[in-house]
Amino acid sequence: MKKLIIEGKRELTGEIKISGAKNSIVALIPATILTKGKCVIHNVPDISDVRILIEIMESLGSIVHFENEVLTIDNKNVENKPIGEKYASKLRASYYFMGSLLGQFQQVDIANPGGCVIGSRPFDFHIDAFKRMGIHVEEKMDSYHMCTDELKATDIFFDFPSVGATINVLLASVLAKGTTRIINAAREPEIENLADFLNSMGARIVGAGSGTIEIKGVESLNDGEISVIPDRIEAGTYLIIGALLGHHLKITDIVEKHLYSLLYKLKDAGVHLEVNGNDIIINKSEHLKAVNIKTTVYPGFPTDLGQPMSAFLTQCIGESMFEETIYENRLRHIPHLNNMGADIKAFDKTALIRGKTELVGRKVKATDLRAGASMLVAGMVAEGETIIYNIEHLLRGYEKIVDKLNNIGANIRLIDE
Ligand code: EPU
């Protein structure tokens, strides 16, 4: 078990560089299964989810090399083997092997995926889409067996633009015969990154990043190369921290258009920030105003930034409303914020945050990845020492977080117990 100890109220200055996006790389690695060739992926973050996916790839026969943010994967010896609970339960994205193994081998045996406990997180859209593509799906107690003689290209409509289901259909359809159309597809930038990667291998995907994606099936894919887009959630977390504690803090490798919703809300709250190409300089503001946040699908305010933003809102003067619309259980961090001195009333998926309240260091828990980010923001701005337990959750999504923050003036220690 690891814990993070934070001495709060340190001014942050200097430069912090954003890493490659977790939610992109977790799709790009399984996608390589679709070629028997070699793939090179640049700007890869060294986070635990990547290490687990590498283990899974090696268990299937891939030759993997990961050094200096470059991941090379040679799949000439890849075979279709079952992916057991030991691997699949470690992360949500293990279910992308469903799409890619079905695409390449028309069969997959895989245990149930893991991931943060932020709601029931069904994957019925994925299963329904696979069935429409002619795949026989057998649901066992804690695993799935899926197979088909031939993947059928067809139209797939989603009731809700699910990121995961869009990715799984993309993966399953690039080698299917004919044209697949995904209607009401997710528009998150990570989908575009994946489509660019698959197209670099010879896939024929148009419309990724919009609500309708068209995939013309091809016979096979070749070698591929891509650079992982910068992590908009990591960038957003550091922008939020910079808005509270920054002094000419420069955050580099940001794609501004991926973060419009957050930048808009920060400016509304009175934050001073300056965008220069892919860099943003941010300064703390003493008189922050309350703003309302409602999480939704891209390009709306991201659910993954709702929790860190709620910690920020405790420092704004007035009443802010925070409404989560994607997951059922994204407010589990609120009691911990209140324990640190916040004044937040939570009802179902909505929280009313009264500010400004002085926060004090306490012992708190990271109940999931982004709850950990929320505790981090609160601990950084609190008086005294904050200890965050269950910090493994946070480390899954933020590369070298301790070094990155200490390099700009924070006082954080990671302790192994
Ligand atoms: N949903 C269904 N049925 C489905 C699929 C989704 O009901 O078949 C529901 C979910 O229960 C949820 C909503 O639709 O309420 C959104 O789910 P979506 O499929 O869009 O999300 P996801 O693919 O499970 C990815 C990220 C999440 C991020 C969401 C939304 C990965 C590995 N995960 O999840 O990231 O919150 O998109 O942007 O890419 C995180 O990084 O902390 C994280 C949870």
Short mmCIF file of C-alpha atoms and ligand atoms in Angstrom, two decimals:
data_model
loop_
_atom_site.label_atom_id
_atom_site.label_comp_id
_atom_site.label_asym_id
_atom_site.label_seq_id
_atom_site.Cartn_x
_atom_site.Cartn_y
_atom_site.Cartn_z
CA MET A 1 0.00 0.00 0.00
CA LYS A 2 1.22 3.47 -0.86
CA LYS A 3 0.31 6.82 0.62
CA LEU A 4 1.00 10.38 -0.46
CA ILE A 5 2.00 13.03 2.07
CA ILE A 6 1.48 16.63 1.02
CA GLU A 7 2.61 19.80 2.77
CA GLY A 8 0.10 22.34 1.51
CA LYS A 9 0.11 25.98 0.47
CA ARG A 10 3.34 25.94 -1.55
CA GLU A 11 3.60 28.43 -4.40
CA LEU A 12 4.18 26.67 -7.70
CA THR A 13 6.41 28.12 -10.37
CA GLY A 14 8.46 26.86 -13.31
CA GLU A 15 7.40 24.44 -15.99
CA ILE A 16 5.41 21.22 -16.06
CA LYS A 17 5.07 19.04 -19.16
CA ILE A 18 1.95 17.06 -19.94
CA SER A 19 2.36 13.37 -20.78
CA GLY A 20 0.59 11.23 -23.37
CA ALA A 21 -3.08 10.52 -22.67
CA LYS A 22 -3.93 7.48 -20.57
CA ASN A 23 -7.28 7.03 -22.25
CA SER A 24 -5.64 7.04 -25.70
CA ILE A 25 -2.74 4.70 -25.04
CA VAL A 26 -5.02 2.15 -23.36
CA ALA A 27 -6.83 1.80 -26.71
CA LEU A 28 -3.76 2.13 -28.96
CA ILE A 29 -1.95 -0.85 -27.40
CA PRO A 30 -4.79 -3.39 -27.89
CA ALA A 31 -5.32 -1.93 -31.39
CA THR A 32 -1.88 -3.18 -32.46
CA ILE A 33 -3.27 -6.74 -32.36
CA LEU A 34 -4.97 -5.93 -35.66
CA THR A 35 -1.64 -6.09 -37.51
CA LYS A 36 0.91 -8.88 -37.71
CA GLY A 37 3.45 -6.12 -38.40
CA LYS A 38 5.37 -3.68 -36.23
CA CYS A 39 3.97 -0.59 -34.50
CA VAL A 40 5.78 2.40 -33.08
CA ILE A 41 3.95 4.59 -30.59
CA HIS A 42 5.51 7.86 -29.41
CA ASN A 43 4.80 10.00 -26.32
CA VAL A 44 3.74 6.98 -24.25
CA PRO A 45 3.20 7.71 -20.53
CA ASP A 46 4.90 5.35 -18.07
CA ILE A 47 1.85 4.59 -15.95
CA SER A 48 0.73 1.32 -14.38
CA ASP A 49 -2.08 0.77 -16.94
CA VAL A 50 0.54 0.77 -19.72
CA ARG A 51 2.70 -1.74 -17.84
CA ILE A 52 -0.28 -4.09 -17.44
CA LEU A 53 -1.22 -3.81 -21.12
CA ILE A 54 2.39 -4.60 -22.06
CA GLU A 55 2.18 -7.74 -19.90
CA ILE A 56 -1.02 -8.76 -21.68
CA MET A 57 0.57 -8.19 -25.11
CA GLU A 58 3.61 -10.27 -24.10
CA SER A 59 1.33 -13.05 -22.85
CA LEU A 60 -0.16 -13.15 -26.37
CA GLY A 61 3.28 -13.41 -27.98
CA SER A 62 4.12 -9.78 -28.87
CA ILE A 63 7.69 -8.58 -28.69
CA VAL A 64 7.51 -5.29 -26.82
CA HIS A 65 10.13 -2.65 -26.13
CA PHE A 66 9.41 0.46 -24.05
CA GLU A 67 12.05 3.12 -23.56
CA ASN A 68 12.12 6.94 -23.49
CA GLU A 69 8.39 7.27 -24.12
CA VAL A 70 8.61 5.13 -27.28
CA LEU A 71 6.78 1.82 -27.37
CA THR A 72 7.50 -0.64 -30.16
CA ILE A 73 5.33 -3.68 -30.57
CA ASP A 74 6.15 -6.47 -33.01
CA ASN A 75 3.19 -8.78 -33.48
CA LYS A 76 4.58 -11.31 -35.92
CA ASN A 77 4.14 -14.11 -33.33
CA VAL A 78 0.85 -12.99 -31.79
CA GLU A 79 -1.63 -15.76 -31.06
CA ASN A 80 -5.16 -15.74 -29.79
CA LYS A 81 -5.04 -16.87 -26.17
CA PRO A 82 -7.54 -16.40 -23.35
CA ILE A 83 -7.02 -13.28 -21.22
CA GLY A 84 -7.65 -14.32 -17.64
CA GLU A 85 -8.88 -12.48 -14.59
CA LYS A 86 -5.29 -11.82 -13.42
CA TYR A 87 -4.91 -9.31 -16.26
CA ALA A 88 -8.41 -8.28 -17.31
CA SER A 89 -9.57 -7.26 -13.84
CA LYS A 90 -6.69 -4.80 -13.42
CA LEU A 91 -8.14 -2.18 -15.74
CA ARG A 92 -11.27 -1.19 -17.63
CA ALA A 93 -9.50 -0.95 -20.96
CA SER A 94 -8.75 -4.70 -20.99
CA TYR A 95 -12.08 -5.00 -22.79
CA TYR A 96 -10.55 -3.40 -25.90
CA PHE A 97 -8.98 -6.81 -26.49
CA MET A 98 -12.52 -7.97 -27.26
CA GLY A 99 -12.69 -5.74 -30.35
CA SER A 100 -9.12 -6.28 -31.48
CA LEU A 101 -8.97 -10.07 -30.99
CA LEU A 102 -12.35 -10.45 -32.68
CA GLY A 103 -11.09 -8.27 -35.55
CA GLN A 104 -7.91 -10.30 -36.02
CA PHE A 105 -8.98 -13.83 -35.00
CA GLN A 106 -12.82 -13.72 -34.97
CA GLN A 107 -12.70 -15.13 -31.46
CA VAL A 108 -11.96 -13.98 -27.93
CA ASP A 109 -12.03 -15.49 -24.45
CA ILE A 110 -11.65 -12.84 -21.81
CA ALA A 111 -12.43 -12.28 -18.13
CA ASN A 112 -14.55 -9.34 -16.97
CA PRO A 113 -12.81 -5.94 -17.05
CA GLY A 114 -11.87 -4.00 -13.89
CA GLY A 115 -11.65 -0.22 -13.50
CA CYS A 116 -12.65 2.49 -11.05
CA VAL A 117 -15.79 1.89 -8.99
CA ILE A 118 -17.68 4.99 -10.11
CA GLY A 119 -20.99 3.37 -10.98
CA SER A 120 -22.36 0.15 -12.39
CA ARG A 121 -20.47 0.66 -15.69
CA PRO A 122 -22.30 -1.86 -17.89
CA PHE A 123 -20.94 -2.61 -21.36
CA ASP A 124 -24.17 -3.68 -22.96
CA PHE A 125 -23.65 -1.33 -25.96
CA HIS A 126 -20.42 -3.16 -26.80
CA ILE A 127 -22.09 -6.57 -26.56
CA ASP A 128 -25.15 -5.47 -28.51
CA ALA A 129 -22.93 -4.05 -31.28
CA PHE A 130 -20.85 -7.24 -31.44
CA LYS A 131 -24.04 -9.30 -31.81
CA ARG A 132 -25.21 -7.05 -34.65
CA MET A 133 -21.87 -7.72 -36.34
CA GLY A 134 -22.70 -11.43 -36.37
CA ILE A 135 -20.69 -12.38 -33.31
CA HIS A 136 -21.94 -15.14 -31.05
CA VAL A 137 -21.58 -13.95 -27.43
CA GLU A 138 -21.56 -16.37 -24.53
CA GLU A 139 -21.62 -14.71 -21.14
CA LYS A 140 -20.18 -16.95 -18.43
CA MET A 141 -20.05 -16.32 -14.68
CA ASP A 142 -17.00 -14.04 -14.80
CA SER A 143 -15.85 -14.11 -18.42
CA TYR A 144 -16.94 -13.94 -22.04
CA HIS A 145 -16.51 -16.28 -24.98
CA MET A 146 -17.21 -14.61 -28.34
CA CYS A 147 -16.72 -15.96 -31.84
CA THR A 148 -17.91 -15.69 -35.42
CA ASP A 149 -17.13 -17.19 -38.83
CA GLU A 150 -17.17 -13.77 -40.44
CA LEU A 151 -17.47 -10.24 -39.04
CA LYS A 152 -20.41 -8.46 -40.65
CA ALA A 153 -20.14 -4.76 -41.44
CA THR A 154 -23.38 -3.01 -40.49
CA ASP A 155 -24.85 0.21 -39.07
CA ILE A 156 -24.47 0.58 -35.32
CA PHE A 157 -26.46 3.21 -33.42
CA PHE A 158 -25.70 4.01 -29.79
CA ASP A 159 -28.38 5.32 -27.40
CA PHE A 160 -25.53 7.18 -25.69
CA PRO A 161 -22.18 8.13 -27.30
CA SER A 162 -20.07 5.72 -25.25
CA VAL A 163 -16.30 6.14 -25.56
CA GLY A 164 -15.56 2.48 -24.88
CA ALA A 165 -18.25 1.09 -27.18
CA THR A 166 -17.18 3.40 -30.03
CA ILE A 167 -13.59 2.18 -29.63
CA ASN A 168 -14.59 -1.50 -29.49
CA VAL A 169 -16.70 -1.23 -32.66
CA LEU A 170 -13.86 0.61 -34.44
CA LEU A 171 -11.49 -2.20 -33.48
CA ALA A 172 -13.86 -4.98 -34.51
CA SER A 173 -14.84 -3.38 -37.82
CA VAL A 174 -11.62 -2.30 -39.55
CA LEU A 175 -11.09 -5.82 -40.92
CA ALA A 176 -14.79 -6.64 -41.46
CA LYS A 177 -16.11 -7.08 -44.98
CA GLY A 178 -18.03 -4.00 -46.16
CA THR A 179 -18.83 -0.66 -44.56
CA THR A 180 -19.66 -0.16 -40.90
CA ARG A 181 -21.22 3.10 -39.75
CA ILE A 182 -21.27 4.16 -36.10
CA ILE A 183 -24.07 6.63 -35.49
CA ASN A 184 -24.07 8.74 -32.32
CA ALA A 185 -20.41 7.82 -31.86
CA ALA A 186 -18.36 9.34 -29.04
CA ARG A 187 -16.44 12.44 -30.19
CA GLU A 188 -13.67 12.43 -27.58
CA PRO A 189 -10.18 13.29 -28.96
CA GLU A 190 -8.93 9.83 -27.94
CA ILE A 191 -11.21 8.31 -30.62
CA GLU A 192 -9.58 10.46 -33.30
CA ASN A 193 -6.12 9.46 -32.06
CA LEU A 194 -7.07 5.78 -32.39
CA ALA A 195 -8.55 6.27 -35.87
CA ASP A 196 -5.38 8.09 -37.00
CA PHE A 197 -3.32 5.17 -35.74
CA LEU A 198 -5.47 2.57 -37.49
CA ASN A 199 -5.42 4.64 -40.70
CA SER A 200 -1.61 4.76 -40.47
CA MET A 201 -1.76 0.94 -40.68
CA GLY A 202 -3.99 1.06 -43.76
CA ALA A 203 -7.48 1.15 -42.25
CA ARG A 204 -10.12 3.29 -43.98
CA ILE A 205 -11.87 5.28 -41.27
CA VAL A 206 -13.49 8.68 -41.84
CA GLY A 207 -15.43 10.90 -39.46
CA ALA A 208 -13.65 10.05 -36.19
CA GLY A 209 -14.16 12.98 -33.84
CA SER A 210 -17.67 13.52 -35.19
CA GLY A 211 -20.94 11.81 -34.31
CA THR A 212 -20.87 9.54 -37.38
CA ILE A 213 -17.89 7.36 -38.18
CA GLU A 214 -17.62 5.31 -41.36
CA ILE A 215 -15.26 2.34 -41.55
CA LYS A 216 -14.61 0.63 -44.89
CA GLY A 217 -13.23 -2.81 -44.10
CA VAL A 218 -9.82 -3.77 -45.52
CA GLU A 219 -8.20 -7.23 -45.96
CA SER A 220 -5.31 -6.68 -43.56
CA LEU A 221 -3.32 -3.97 -41.81
CA ASN A 222 0.40 -3.14 -42.10
CA ASP A 223 2.94 -1.49 -39.78
CA GLY A 224 1.67 1.55 -37.88
CA GLU A 225 3.01 4.67 -36.19
CA ILE A 226 1.39 7.34 -34.03
CA SER A 227 2.08 9.83 -31.28
CA VAL A 228 -0.22 9.75 -28.25
CA ILE A 229 -2.11 13.03 -27.84
CA PRO A 230 -1.40 15.00 -24.66
CA ASP A 231 -3.51 13.94 -21.69
CA ARG A 232 -6.26 16.55 -21.40
CA ILE A 233 -7.26 15.30 -17.93
CA GLU A 234 -3.72 15.49 -16.56
CA ALA A 235 -3.42 18.97 -18.12
CA GLY A 236 -6.75 19.99 -16.62
CA THR A 237 -5.71 18.78 -13.17
CA TYR A 238 -2.50 20.83 -13.28
CA LEU A 239 -4.37 23.87 -14.61
CA ILE A 240 -6.74 23.62 -11.64
CA ILE A 241 -3.79 23.37 -9.25
CA GLY A 242 -2.05 26.26 -11.05
CA ALA A 243 -5.17 28.41 -10.73
CA LEU A 244 -4.92 28.04 -6.94
CA LEU A 245 -1.15 28.11 -6.38
CA GLY A 246 0.61 29.09 -9.61
CA HIS A 247 3.07 31.94 -10.03
CA HIS A 248 3.87 32.26 -13.73
CA LEU A 249 3.42 28.50 -13.87
CA LYS A 250 3.95 27.24 -17.42
CA ILE A 251 2.14 24.08 -18.46
CA THR A 252 3.47 22.73 -21.75
CA ASP A 253 2.11 20.30 -24.35
CA ILE A 254 -1.54 21.21 -24.03
CA VAL A 255 -4.03 21.07 -26.89
CA GLU A 256 -6.19 24.11 -26.14
CA LYS A 257 -9.22 22.93 -28.11
CA HIS A 258 -9.36 19.72 -26.05
CA LEU A 259 -9.84 21.82 -22.91
CA TYR A 260 -12.15 24.66 -23.97
CA SER A 261 -14.80 23.73 -21.41
CA LEU A 262 -12.38 23.87 -18.48
CA LEU A 263 -10.57 27.01 -19.69
CA TYR A 264 -13.91 28.76 -20.12
CA LYS A 265 -15.00 27.89 -16.57
CA LEU A 266 -11.64 28.85 -15.05
CA LYS A 267 -11.78 32.24 -16.78
CA ASP A 268 -15.38 32.69 -15.57
CA ALA A 269 -14.15 32.04 -12.03
CA GLY A 270 -11.61 34.85 -12.48
CA VAL A 271 -8.45 32.88 -13.23
CA HIS A 272 -5.71 34.64 -15.22
CA LEU A 273 -4.25 32.43 -17.89
CA GLU A 274 -2.44 33.03 -21.14
CA VAL A 275 -2.42 30.56 -24.00
CA ASN A 276 0.67 30.54 -26.26
CA GLY A 277 0.34 27.78 -28.83
CA ASN A 278 0.62 24.54 -26.87
CA ASP A 279 1.67 26.22 -23.61
CA ILE A 280 -0.45 27.88 -20.96
CA ILE A 281 0.88 30.24 -18.30
CA ILE A 282 -1.31 30.35 -15.24
CA ASN A 283 -1.32 32.41 -12.05
CA LYS A 284 -3.22 32.01 -8.83
CA SER A 285 -6.08 34.42 -8.21
CA GLU A 286 -7.00 35.57 -4.72
CA HIS A 287 -10.63 36.39 -5.50
CA LEU A 288 -12.16 33.47 -7.29
CA LYS A 289 -15.90 33.51 -8.03
CA ALA A 290 -18.27 30.55 -7.80
CA VAL A 291 -19.18 28.87 -11.11
CA ASN A 292 -21.54 26.03 -11.98
CA ILE A 293 -20.21 22.83 -13.54
CA LYS A 294 -22.17 20.14 -15.33
CA THR A 295 -20.18 17.20 -16.65
CA THR A 296 -21.15 15.73 -19.99
CA VAL A 297 -19.71 14.17 -23.14
CA TYR A 298 -16.99 15.90 -25.19
CA PRO A 299 -16.76 18.81 -25.92
CA GLY A 300 -18.70 19.37 -22.70
CA PHE A 301 -17.06 19.54 -19.29
CA PRO A 302 -15.29 16.16 -18.81
CA THR A 303 -16.53 13.86 -16.07
CA ASP A 304 -12.89 13.04 -15.30
CA LEU A 305 -12.29 16.67 -14.25
CA GLY A 306 -15.45 17.05 -12.18
CA GLN A 307 -13.87 15.75 -8.97
CA PRO A 308 -10.66 17.86 -9.09
CA MET A 309 -12.79 20.86 -10.10
CA SER A 310 -15.03 20.38 -7.06
CA ALA A 311 -11.97 20.81 -4.81
CA PHE A 312 -11.16 24.02 -6.72
CA LEU A 313 -14.72 25.31 -6.19
CA THR A 314 -14.25 25.16 -2.39
CA GLN A 315 -11.84 28.08 -2.92
CA CYS A 316 -14.32 30.21 -4.88
CA ILE A 317 -16.49 32.82 -3.18
CA GLY A 318 -20.21 32.02 -3.35
CA GLU A 319 -22.29 28.95 -4.15
CA SER A 320 -21.24 26.63 -6.96
CA MET A 321 -23.36 23.80 -8.28
CA PHE A 322 -21.53 20.68 -9.44
CA GLU A 323 -23.62 18.22 -11.42
CA GLU A 324 -22.33 14.85 -12.65
CA THR A 325 -24.32 13.35 -15.51
CA ILE A 326 -22.15 10.46 -16.76
CA TYR A 327 -21.57 8.17 -13.77
CA GLU A 328 -23.70 7.32 -10.72
CA ASN A 329 -20.91 7.38 -8.18
CA ARG A 330 -18.65 10.33 -8.77
CA LEU A 331 -19.28 12.10 -5.48
CA ARG A 332 -17.61 9.64 -3.13
CA HIS A 333 -14.81 12.14 -2.51
CA ILE A 334 -17.16 14.78 -1.06
CA PRO A 335 -17.10 13.50 2.58
CA HIS A 336 -13.30 13.65 2.41
CA LEU A 337 -13.39 17.26 1.19
CA ASN A 338 -15.83 18.12 4.00
CA ASN A 339 -13.49 16.41 6.46
CA MET A 340 -10.83 18.88 5.32
CA GLY A 341 -13.10 21.84 6.04
CA ALA A 342 -15.15 22.21 2.86
CA ASP A 343 -18.86 23.08 3.03
CA ILE A 344 -20.48 20.79 0.48
CA LYS A 345 -23.96 19.30 0.46
CA ALA A 346 -24.32 16.36 -1.90
CA PHE A 347 -27.67 15.07 -3.20
CA ASP A 348 -27.54 12.08 -5.51
CA LYS A 349 -25.33 13.23 -8.43
CA THR A 350 -25.32 16.95 -7.54
CA ALA A 351 -23.30 18.90 -5.02
CA LEU A 352 -23.76 22.41 -3.70
CA ILE A 353 -20.39 23.85 -2.79
CA ARG A 354 -20.24 26.91 -0.53
CA GLY A 355 -16.98 28.85 -0.60
CA LYS A 356 -14.55 30.05 0.19
CA THR A 357 -13.57 27.69 2.99
CA GLU A 358 -10.07 27.30 4.38
CA LEU A 359 -9.00 23.68 4.03
CA VAL A 360 -6.84 21.90 6.58
CA GLY A 361 -4.64 18.85 6.13
CA ARG A 362 -6.24 15.56 7.18
CA LYS A 363 -5.96 11.83 6.55
CA VAL A 364 -8.12 11.07 3.51
CA LYS A 365 -8.66 8.32 0.95
CA ALA A 366 -8.48 8.22 -2.84
CA THR A 367 -11.65 6.20 -3.50
CA ASP A 368 -10.90 6.14 -7.25
CA LEU A 369 -8.48 7.72 -9.72
CA ARG A 370 -10.10 11.14 -10.13
CA ALA A 371 -11.19 11.22 -6.48
CA GLY A 372 -7.45 10.94 -5.81
CA ALA A 373 -6.89 13.96 -8.04
CA SER A 374 -9.49 15.85 -6.05
CA MET A 375 -7.73 14.98 -2.78
CA LEU A 376 -4.46 16.09 -4.34
CA VAL A 377 -5.89 19.52 -5.27
CA ALA A 378 -7.36 19.90 -1.78
CA GLY A 379 -4.15 18.77 -0.08
CA MET A 380 -2.05 21.17 -2.14
CA VAL A 381 -4.16 24.15 -1.06
CA ALA A 382 -4.75 23.03 2.56
CA GLU A 383 -2.94 24.30 5.64
CA GLY A 384 -0.60 21.64 7.06
CA GLU A 385 -0.13 18.00 6.18
CA THR A 386 -2.55 15.89 4.15
CA ILE A 387 -2.08 12.13 3.89
CA ILE A 388 -3.85 10.42 0.99
CA TYR A 389 -4.29 6.65 1.33
CA ASN A 390 -5.06 4.24 -1.55
CA ILE A 391 -2.93 6.42 -3.77
CA GLU A 392 -2.37 3.56 -6.25
CA HIS A 393 -5.55 4.78 -7.92
CA LEU A 394 -4.00 8.17 -8.64
CA LEU A 395 -0.72 6.69 -9.88
CA ARG A 396 -2.66 4.77 -12.57
CA GLY A 397 -3.40 7.99 -14.42
CA TYR A 398 -0.70 10.57 -13.66
CA GLU A 399 2.83 9.91 -14.88
CA LYS A 400 5.66 10.86 -12.47
CA ILE A 401 3.25 13.01 -10.51
CA VAL A 402 5.48 13.39 -7.46
CA ASP A 403 8.54 14.51 -9.44
CA LYS A 404 6.51 16.76 -11.70
CA LEU A 405 4.91 18.62 -8.79
CA ASN A 406 8.03 18.75 -6.60
CA ASN A 407 9.97 20.22 -9.55
CA ILE A 408 7.67 23.24 -9.54
CA GLY A 409 7.85 23.80 -5.77
CA ALA A 410 5.41 21.34 -4.18
CA ASN A 411 6.33 19.31 -1.13
CA ILE A 412 5.01 15.80 -1.74
CA ARG A 413 6.30 12.40 -0.64
CA LEU A 414 5.21 8.97 -1.79
CA ILE A 415 5.58 6.41 0.99
CA ASP A 416 5.46 2.64 0.54
CA GLU A 417 3.93 0.97 3.59
N1 EPU B 1 -22.56 2.96 -20.61
C1 EPU B 1 -23.59 2.04 -20.66
N2 EPU B 1 -23.44 0.95 -21.48
C2 EPU B 1 -22.32 0.75 -22.20
C3 EPU B 1 -21.27 1.68 -22.15
C4 EPU B 1 -21.42 2.80 -21.32
O1 EPU B 1 -24.64 2.20 -20.01
O2 EPU B 1 -22.23 -0.26 -22.90
C5 EPU B 1 -22.69 4.12 -19.71
C6 EPU B 1 -21.67 4.02 -18.56
O3 EPU B 1 -22.16 3.23 -17.50
C7 EPU B 1 -21.45 5.45 -18.20
C8 EPU B 1 -21.60 6.19 -19.52
O4 EPU B 1 -22.32 5.30 -20.39
O5 EPU B 1 -22.48 5.86 -17.32
C9 EPU B 1 -20.27 6.59 -20.15
O6 EPU B 1 -19.48 5.47 -20.45
P1 EPU B 1 -18.39 5.45 -21.60
O7 EPU B 1 -18.50 4.15 -22.27
O8 EPU B 1 -18.46 6.69 -22.43
O9 EPU B 1 -17.06 5.53 -20.76
P2 EPU B 1 -15.91 4.46 -20.70
O10 EPU B 1 -15.47 4.10 -22.05
O11 EPU B 1 -16.26 3.39 -19.73
C10 EPU B 1 -13.99 6.25 -20.79
C11 EPU B 1 -12.81 6.54 -19.93
C12 EPU B 1 -13.28 7.13 -18.62
C13 EPU B 1 -14.07 8.39 -18.90
C14 EPU B 1 -15.23 8.09 -19.88
C15 EPU B 1 -15.99 9.32 -20.30
C16 EPU B 1 -11.21 4.86 -20.58
C17 EPU B 1 -10.48 3.62 -20.24
N3 EPU B 1 -12.08 5.31 -19.69
O12 EPU B 1 -14.77 5.31 -20.03
O13 EPU B 1 -12.12 7.47 -17.90
O14 EPU B 1 -14.61 8.88 -17.70
O15 EPU B 1 -14.71 7.45 -21.05
O16 EPU B 1 -15.15 10.24 -20.89
O17 EPU B 1 -10.98 5.45 -21.61
C18 EPU B 1 -10.82 7.92 -16.00
O18 EPU B 1 -9.88 8.14 -16.76
O19 EPU B 1 -10.81 8.21 -14.77
C19 EPU B 1 -12.04 7.34 -16.54
C20 EPU B 1 -12.99 6.79 -15.78
#
